[in-house]
PDB file of C-alpha atoms in Angstrom:
ATOM      1  CA  MET A 173     -30.745  48.166 -59.683  1.00  0.00           C
ATOM      2  CA  GLY A 174     -32.879  47.168 -56.686  1.00  0.00           C
ATOM      3  CA  GLU A 175     -33.495  43.742 -58.186  1.00  0.00           C
ATOM      4  CA  THR A 176     -29.754  43.219 -58.834  1.00  0.00           C
ATOM      5  CA  PHE A 177     -28.947  44.194 -55.234  1.00  0.00           C
ATOM      6  CA  ALA A 178     -31.564  41.747 -53.949  1.00  0.00           C
ATOM      7  CA  LEU A 179     -30.148  38.988 -56.154  1.00  0.00           C
ATOM      8  CA  ASP A 180     -26.611  39.770 -54.930  1.00  0.00           C
ATOM      9  CA  LEU A 181     -27.767  39.549 -51.311  1.00  0.00           C
ATOM     10  CA  LYS A 182     -29.575  36.291 -52.016  1.00  0.00           C
ATOM     11  CA  ALA A 183     -26.451  34.855 -53.678  1.00  0.00           C
ATOM     12  CA  PHE A 184     -24.328  36.011 -50.713  1.00  0.00           C
ATOM     13  CA  ALA A 185     -26.724  34.419 -48.236  1.00  0.00           C
ATOM     14  CA  GLU A 186     -26.816  31.147 -50.175  1.00  0.00           C
ATOM     15  CA  LYS A 187     -23.030  31.013 -50.442  1.00  0.00           C
ATOM     16  CA  ALA A 188     -22.612  31.839 -46.746  1.00  0.00           C
ATOM     17  CA  LYS A 189     -25.198  29.204 -45.762  1.00  0.00           C
ATOM     18  CA  ALA A 190     -23.489  26.572 -47.893  1.00  0.00           C
ATOM     19  CA  ASN A 191     -20.152  27.377 -46.258  1.00  0.00           C
ATOM     20  CA  VAL A 192     -21.098  27.571 -42.578  1.00  0.00           C
ATOM     21  CA  GLY A 193     -18.735  24.719 -41.756  1.00  0.00           C
ATOM     22  CA  VAL A 194     -15.842  26.502 -43.478  1.00  0.00           C
ATOM     23  CA  VAL A 195     -16.523  29.725 -41.558  1.00  0.00           C
ATOM     24  CA  VAL A 196     -16.778  27.829 -38.268  1.00  0.00           C
ATOM     25  CA  ARG A 197     -13.512  25.965 -38.937  1.00  0.00           C
ATOM     26  CA  LYS A 198     -11.585  29.080 -39.997  1.00  0.00           C
ATOM     27  CA  THR A 199     -12.912  31.090 -37.044  1.00  0.00           C
ATOM     28  CA  SER A 200     -12.066  28.298 -34.604  1.00  0.00           C
ATOM     29  CA  ILE A 201      -8.548  27.901 -35.989  1.00  0.00           C
ATOM     30  CA  ASP A 202      -7.976  31.659 -35.617  1.00  0.00           C
ATOM     31  CA  LEU A 203      -9.262  31.540 -32.029  1.00  0.00           C
ATOM     32  CA  LEU A 204      -7.086  28.526 -31.200  1.00  0.00           C
ATOM     33  CA  THR A 205      -4.007  30.086 -32.810  1.00  0.00           C
ATOM     34  CA  ALA A 206      -4.422  33.398 -31.006  1.00  0.00           C
ATOM     35  CA  THR A 207      -4.952  31.673 -27.651  1.00  0.00           C
ATOM     36  CA  VAL A 208      -2.009  29.293 -28.010  1.00  0.00           C
ATOM     37  CA  LEU A 209       0.375  32.028 -29.124  1.00  0.00           C
ATOM     38  CA  ARG A 210      -0.713  34.247 -26.216  1.00  0.00           C
ATOM     39  CA  THR A 211      -0.039  31.467 -23.729  1.00  0.00           C
ATOM     40  CA  PRO A 212       3.168  32.390 -21.951  1.00  0.00           C
ATOM     41  CA  VAL A 213       6.182  30.132 -21.973  1.00  0.00           C
ATOM     42  CA  GLY A 214       7.980  30.441 -18.654  1.00  0.00           C
ATOM     43  CA  ASN A 215      10.907  32.820 -18.743  1.00  0.00           C
ATOM     44  CA  PRO A 216      12.902  32.686 -15.480  1.00  0.00           C
ATOM     45  CA  ASP A 217      14.490  36.062 -16.336  1.00  0.00           C
ATOM     46  CA  LEU A 218      11.080  37.630 -15.673  1.00  0.00           C
ATOM     47  CA  TRP A 219      10.379  35.768 -12.426  1.00  0.00           C
ATOM     48  CA  LYS A 220      10.826  37.239  -8.952  1.00  0.00           C
ATOM     49  CA  ASN A 221      12.730  34.086  -8.032  1.00  0.00           C
ATOM     50  CA  LYS A 222      15.109  33.674 -10.987  1.00  0.00           C
ATOM     51  CA  HIS A 223      15.567  29.958 -10.337  1.00  0.00           C
ATOM     52  CA  PRO A 224      13.023  27.665 -11.945  1.00  0.00           C
ATOM     53  CA  PRO A 225      11.776  24.669  -9.993  1.00  0.00           C
ATOM     54  CA  LYS A 226      13.805  21.500 -10.419  1.00  0.00           C
ATOM     55  CA  GLY A 227      12.908  19.812 -13.695  1.00  0.00           C
ATOM     56  CA  TYR A 228      11.087  22.874 -15.052  1.00  0.00           C
ATOM     57  CA  VAL A 229      10.823  23.163 -18.819  1.00  0.00           C
ATOM     58  CA  GLY A 230       8.749  25.961 -20.364  1.00  0.00           C
ATOM     59  CA  GLY A 231       6.065  25.210 -22.944  1.00  0.00           C
ATOM     60  CA  ARG A 232       3.884  22.707 -21.103  1.00  0.00           C
ATOM     61  CA  LEU A 233       0.942  25.109 -20.770  1.00  0.00           C
ATOM     62  CA  ARG A 234       0.998  25.766 -24.534  1.00  0.00           C
ATOM     63  CA  ALA A 235       1.107  22.033 -25.264  1.00  0.00           C
ATOM     64  CA  ASN A 236      -2.013  21.450 -23.168  1.00  0.00           C
ATOM     65  CA  TRP A 237      -4.525  23.291 -25.356  1.00  0.00           C
ATOM     66  CA  ASN A 238      -6.922  20.569 -26.500  1.00  0.00           C
ATOM     67  CA  VAL A 239      -9.553  20.813 -29.217  1.00  0.00           C
ATOM     68  CA  SER A 240     -12.505  18.451 -29.281  1.00  0.00           C
ATOM     69  CA  LEU A 241     -15.902  18.233 -30.896  1.00  0.00           C
ATOM     70  CA  VAL A 242     -19.162  17.421 -29.080  1.00  0.00           C
ATOM     71  CA  THR A 243     -17.607  16.665 -25.660  1.00  0.00           C
ATOM     72  CA  PRO A 244     -14.801  18.377 -23.743  1.00  0.00           C
ATOM     73  CA  ASP A 245     -11.307  16.886 -23.672  1.00  0.00           C
ATOM     74  CA  GLU A 246     -10.020  17.463 -20.146  1.00  0.00           C
ATOM     75  CA  THR A 247      -6.824  15.445 -20.526  1.00  0.00           C
ATOM     76  CA  THR A 248      -3.396  16.845 -19.814  1.00  0.00           C
ATOM     77  CA  THR A 249       0.001  15.958 -21.202  1.00  0.00           C
ATOM     78  CA  ASP A 250       3.596  16.284 -20.114  1.00  0.00           C
ATOM     79  CA  ALA A 251       4.493  17.326 -23.663  1.00  0.00           C
ATOM     80  CA  ILE A 252       6.341  20.588 -24.284  1.00  0.00           C
ATOM     81  CA  ASP A 253       5.531  22.968 -27.149  1.00  0.00           C
ATOM     82  CA  LYS A 254       7.485  26.191 -26.793  1.00  0.00           C
ATOM     83  CA  THR A 255       6.468  27.580 -30.192  1.00  0.00           C
ATOM     84  CA  GLY A 256       2.861  26.374 -30.156  1.00  0.00           C
ATOM     85  CA  GLY A 257       3.171  24.942 -33.664  1.00  0.00           C
ATOM     86  CA  VAL A 258       2.525  21.327 -32.739  1.00  0.00           C
ATOM     87  CA  THR A 259      -0.473  22.277 -30.592  1.00  0.00           C
ATOM     88  CA  ILE A 260      -1.997  24.467 -33.313  1.00  0.00           C
ATOM     89  CA  SER A 261      -1.465  21.739 -35.901  1.00  0.00           C
ATOM     90  CA  ARG A 262      -3.055  19.086 -33.669  1.00  0.00           C
ATOM     91  CA  GLY A 263      -6.011  21.363 -32.940  1.00  0.00           C
ATOM     92  CA  SER A 264      -6.432  22.242 -36.614  1.00  0.00           C
ATOM     93  CA  GLU A 265      -6.639  18.548 -37.453  1.00  0.00           C
ATOM     94  CA  ALA A 266      -9.474  18.140 -34.957  1.00  0.00           C
ATOM     95  CA  LEU A 267     -11.212  21.252 -36.304  1.00  0.00           C
ATOM     96  CA  ALA A 268     -11.021  19.933 -39.874  1.00  0.00           C
ATOM     97  CA  LYS A 269     -13.806  17.524 -38.857  1.00  0.00           C
ATOM     98  CA  ALA A 270     -16.140  20.296 -37.638  1.00  0.00           C
ATOM     99  CA  ASP A 271     -19.251  20.766 -39.745  1.00  0.00           C
ATOM    100  CA  GLY A 272     -20.531  23.858 -37.958  1.00  0.00           C
ATOM    101  CA  LYS A 273     -23.311  22.024 -36.160  1.00  0.00           C
ATOM    102  CA  GLN A 274     -21.591  20.472 -33.156  1.00  0.00           C
ATOM    103  CA  ASP A 275     -20.063  22.108 -30.113  1.00  0.00           C
ATOM    104  CA  ILE A 276     -16.360  22.889 -30.306  1.00  0.00           C
ATOM    105  CA  TYR A 277     -14.234  22.893 -27.160  1.00  0.00           C
ATOM    106  CA  ILE A 278     -10.864  24.617 -26.912  1.00  0.00           C
ATOM    107  CA  MET A 279      -9.629  23.908 -23.395  1.00  0.00           C
ATOM    108  CA  ASN A 280      -6.599  23.725 -21.207  1.00  0.00           C
ATOM    109  CA  SER A 281      -6.880  21.532 -18.120  1.00  0.00           C
ATOM    110  CA  GLN A 282      -3.525  22.331 -16.554  1.00  0.00           C
ATOM    111  CA  PRO A 283      -4.319  23.451 -12.999  1.00  0.00           C
ATOM    112  CA  TYR A 284      -2.307  26.647 -13.412  1.00  0.00           C
ATOM    113  CA  ALA A 285      -4.090  27.741 -16.627  1.00  0.00           C
ATOM    114  CA  ILE A 286      -6.744  29.693 -14.704  1.00  0.00           C
ATOM    115  CA  PRO A 287      -4.258  31.594 -12.490  1.00  0.00           C
ATOM    116  CA  ILE A 288      -2.264  32.498 -15.617  1.00  0.00           C
ATOM    117  CA  GLU A 289      -5.471  33.655 -17.337  1.00  0.00           C
ATOM    118  CA  TYR A 290      -6.287  35.929 -14.412  1.00  0.00           C
ATOM    119  CA  GLY A 291      -3.006  37.712 -13.906  1.00  0.00           C
ATOM    120  CA  HIS A 292      -0.449  35.334 -12.417  1.00  0.00           C
ATOM    121  CA  SER A 293       1.756  36.032 -15.442  1.00  0.00           C
ATOM    122  CA  ALA A 294       1.514  39.792 -15.093  1.00  0.00           C
ATOM    123  CA  VAL A 295       4.438  40.450 -17.439  1.00  0.00           C
ATOM    124  CA  GLN A 296       3.845  37.938 -20.228  1.00  0.00           C
ATOM    125  CA  ALA A 297       0.037  37.687 -20.218  1.00  0.00           C
ATOM    126  CA  PRO A 298      -1.335  40.494 -18.052  1.00  0.00           C
ATOM    127  CA  ALA A 299      -4.801  40.352 -19.662  1.00  0.00           C
ATOM    128  CA  GLY A 300      -4.812  36.584 -20.015  1.00  0.00           C
ATOM    129  CA  MET A 301      -4.850  34.416 -23.103  1.00  0.00           C
ATOM    130  CA  VAL A 302      -8.455  33.403 -23.633  1.00  0.00           C
ATOM    131  CA  ARG A 303     -10.165  36.683 -22.728  1.00  0.00           C
ATOM    132  CA  VAL A 304      -7.997  38.669 -25.140  1.00  0.00           C
ATOM    133  CA  SER A 305      -8.532  36.145 -27.928  1.00  0.00           C
ATOM    134  CA  VAL A 306     -12.290  35.959 -27.375  1.00  0.00           C
ATOM    135  CA  ALA A 307     -12.429  39.763 -27.615  1.00  0.00           C
ATOM    136  CA  GLU A 308     -11.238  39.328 -31.221  1.00  0.00           C
ATOM    137  CA  PHE A 309     -13.862  36.698 -32.017  1.00  0.00           C
ATOM    138  CA  GLN A 310     -16.035  38.930 -34.212  1.00  0.00           C
ATOM    139  CA  ALA A 311     -12.996  39.937 -36.268  1.00  0.00           C
ATOM    140  CA  PHE A 312     -12.177  36.242 -36.747  1.00  0.00           C
ATOM    141  CA  VAL A 313     -15.758  35.552 -37.913  1.00  0.00           C
ATOM    142  CA  ASP A 314     -15.734  38.552 -40.260  1.00  0.00           C
ATOM    143  CA  ARG A 315     -12.414  37.498 -41.806  1.00  0.00           C
ATOM    144  CA  ALA A 316     -13.585  33.889 -42.267  1.00  0.00           C
ATOM    145  CA  ALA A 317     -16.911  34.935 -43.786  1.00  0.00           C
ATOM    146  CA  ALA A 318     -15.219  37.366 -46.162  1.00  0.00           C
ATOM    147  CA  SER A 319     -12.772  34.702 -47.322  1.00  0.00           C
ATOM    148  CA  VAL A 320     -15.630  32.300 -48.108  1.00  0.00           C
ATOM    149  CA  VAL A 321     -17.617  34.895 -50.037  1.00  0.00           C
ATOM    150  CA  ASN A 322     -14.545  35.969 -51.997  1.00  0.00           C
ATOM    151  CA  GLU A 323     -13.615  32.419 -53.014  1.00  0.00           C
TER     152      GLU A 323
END
């Protein structure tokens, strides 16, 4: 039995090693998805001043999550993505190229992203977007690794 267990562990390790890129991609997509979906979309009903600024359209902060490999992407866009679907899809496309060896950046360069992360949106994102998602990181890794081993 001891030899079988050792062989099973060796097979697991070999399979996991061969699929590092898959685990990295799946984990990164989960982290991106959680962060984007936690990013609040302005809701004037929840604001102290119920009147949005002239020209305001909610969903810009969600649309500004950028994914890049090797170097950070600090660009911003005027695009709107209320549901987050377009942003997650765009980020997933970038992550499809990750091999598990290069740095992955998931960033939002809107100037108000940091205030939102640290409590400015006390009703919609009181604990932020990134910090809450990063707290789930190990669960994302575990789920990705289990899916690779079970394939």
